Structure formats: C-alpha cells, structure tokens
XYZ file of C-alpha atoms in Angstrom:
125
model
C 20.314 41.524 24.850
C 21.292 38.778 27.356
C 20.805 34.953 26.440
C 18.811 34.233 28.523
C 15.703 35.561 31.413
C 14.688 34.561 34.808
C 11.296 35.642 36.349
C 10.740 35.907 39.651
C 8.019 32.840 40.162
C 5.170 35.213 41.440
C 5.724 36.973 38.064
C 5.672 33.482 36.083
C 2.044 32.538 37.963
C 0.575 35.873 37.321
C 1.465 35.758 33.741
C 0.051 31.977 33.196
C -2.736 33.033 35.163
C -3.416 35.981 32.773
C -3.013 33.295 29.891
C -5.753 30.718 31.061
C -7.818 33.906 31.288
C -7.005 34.584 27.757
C -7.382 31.341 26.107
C -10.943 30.651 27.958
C -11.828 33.982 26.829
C -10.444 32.299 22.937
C -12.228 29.749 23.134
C -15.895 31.482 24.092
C -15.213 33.415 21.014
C -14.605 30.441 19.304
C -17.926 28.783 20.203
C -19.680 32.279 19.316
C -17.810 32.249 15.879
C -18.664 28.820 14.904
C -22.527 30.101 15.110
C -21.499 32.270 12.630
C -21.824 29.652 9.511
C -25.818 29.509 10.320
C -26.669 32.147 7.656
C -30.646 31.538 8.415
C -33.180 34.166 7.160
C -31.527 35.920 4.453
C -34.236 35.386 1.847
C -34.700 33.683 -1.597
C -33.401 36.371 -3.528
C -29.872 35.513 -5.411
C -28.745 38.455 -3.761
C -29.784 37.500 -0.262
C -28.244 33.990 -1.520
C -24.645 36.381 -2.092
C -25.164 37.691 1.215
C -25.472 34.579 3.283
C -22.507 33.168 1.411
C -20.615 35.718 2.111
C -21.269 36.337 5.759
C -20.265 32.758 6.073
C -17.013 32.769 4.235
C -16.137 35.594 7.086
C -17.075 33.245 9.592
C -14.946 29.841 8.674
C -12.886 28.403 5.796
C -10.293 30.955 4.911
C -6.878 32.038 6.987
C -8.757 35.257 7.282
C -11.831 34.141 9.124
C -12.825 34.651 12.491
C -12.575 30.744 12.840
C -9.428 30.419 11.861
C -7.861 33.633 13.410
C -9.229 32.851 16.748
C -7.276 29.650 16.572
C -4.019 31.095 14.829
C -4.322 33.415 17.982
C -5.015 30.735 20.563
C -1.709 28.829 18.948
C 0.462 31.718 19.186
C -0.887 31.947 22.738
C -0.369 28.930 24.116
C 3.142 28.967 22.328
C 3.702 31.714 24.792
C 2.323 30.390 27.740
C 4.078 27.303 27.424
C 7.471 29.434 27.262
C 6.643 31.043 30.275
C 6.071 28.014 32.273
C 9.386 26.643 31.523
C 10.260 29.683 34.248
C 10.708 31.661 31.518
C 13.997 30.618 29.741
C 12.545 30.019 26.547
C 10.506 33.040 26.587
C 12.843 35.054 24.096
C 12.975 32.633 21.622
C 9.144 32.192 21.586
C 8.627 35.828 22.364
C 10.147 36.926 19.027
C 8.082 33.638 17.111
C 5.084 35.326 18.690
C 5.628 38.440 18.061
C 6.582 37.409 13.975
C 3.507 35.620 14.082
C 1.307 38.374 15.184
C 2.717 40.546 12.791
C 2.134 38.071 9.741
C -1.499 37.927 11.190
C -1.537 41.447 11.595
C -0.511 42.160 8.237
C -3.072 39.666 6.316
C -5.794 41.990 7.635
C -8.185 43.128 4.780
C -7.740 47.177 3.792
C -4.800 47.337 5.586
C -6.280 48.411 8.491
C -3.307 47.226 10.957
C -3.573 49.802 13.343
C -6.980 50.250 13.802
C -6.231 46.419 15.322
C -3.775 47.584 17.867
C -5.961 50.788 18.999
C -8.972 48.344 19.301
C -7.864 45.349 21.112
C -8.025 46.423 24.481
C -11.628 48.441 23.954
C -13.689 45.792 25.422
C -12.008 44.854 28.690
C-alpha cells in the first residue's frame, strides 16, 4: 500500500461536496433528536413515568444515544472531510482512524445487531 494518494481535484470537490451534504443532513437529525428529550403525554402512572424516562435516556445522555451518536458520527465525518481537502494526502491516515472509529461505534450497538446497521444505512436515500 503506497505512502501516500493523490486525487484528481474534480474527485476531491465531488467528495467534499458529498460531505457538506452529509453533515447538513447530521445536523437536521440532530435538531430532530434533541426533540426527543420532550417525553410529554405519557401519563401519571409509575409505569408511564418508566417509559418517558426511558425514551429519553435513548434520546441524550449516554455514548449510545441518538444525541451523542449523531455527533460521534458528524466528528468522524468531518475528520474525513478535512483529510480530503488537504487534496487528499492525509486521507489514509484518517481513513483508517475513521474507519476504527466506525467500527468501535459499530460495535457499542445494543444486541449486537452490527449488521443489520450496514444493510440499513443506505435504505432511506
């Protein structure tokens, strides 16, 4: 594996382009998941109570919260992003930190469900 890469500057453009697309689309989610924490309506019942708390726990305050993973996601992004814009010479050192990252992510899921992750990330676009 050579030392070092060189993109083509068309290539470089496209790709930050596709990142910008990426990161806005991180940070709408972002926005939507910090609604998340209103847990209105559940009821007076302690196990309504349970409920609430625990909808809101999955929505901020934990590494494994879609607050916090949205932004562990945005870092590792922009990580990337920046490597390309260097014209890409940095890319394989960040591209292997990015990819370690992902997998750490990848592997803190709950029940282990790792690959359902990779089969579902491109369902929505």
């Amino acid at each position: 594996m050579p030392n070092s890469v060189r993109l083509e500057p068309h290539v470089i453009e496209e790709i930050l382009r596709v990142c910008e697309i990426m990161l806005a689309e991180f940070e709408n989610s972002s926005r939507t998941a910090s609604r998340l924490q209103a847990t209105h309506g559940f009821g007076d019942f302690e196990s309504a109570q349970q409920l609430a708390a625990g909808y809101r726990r999955k929505a901020s305050g934990t590494p494994e919260s879609a607050v916090e993973r949205i932004e562990q996601f945005s870092k590792a992004l922009k990580q990337l992003r920046d490597a390309f814009a260097t014209g890409g010479e940095a890319f394989l050192d960040t591209e292997f930190d990015w990819a370690r990252q992902l997998d750490t992510l990848d592997s803190e899921q709950p029940y282990g469900n790792q690959s359902s992750a990779h089969a579902t990330a491109g369902a929505d676009d």
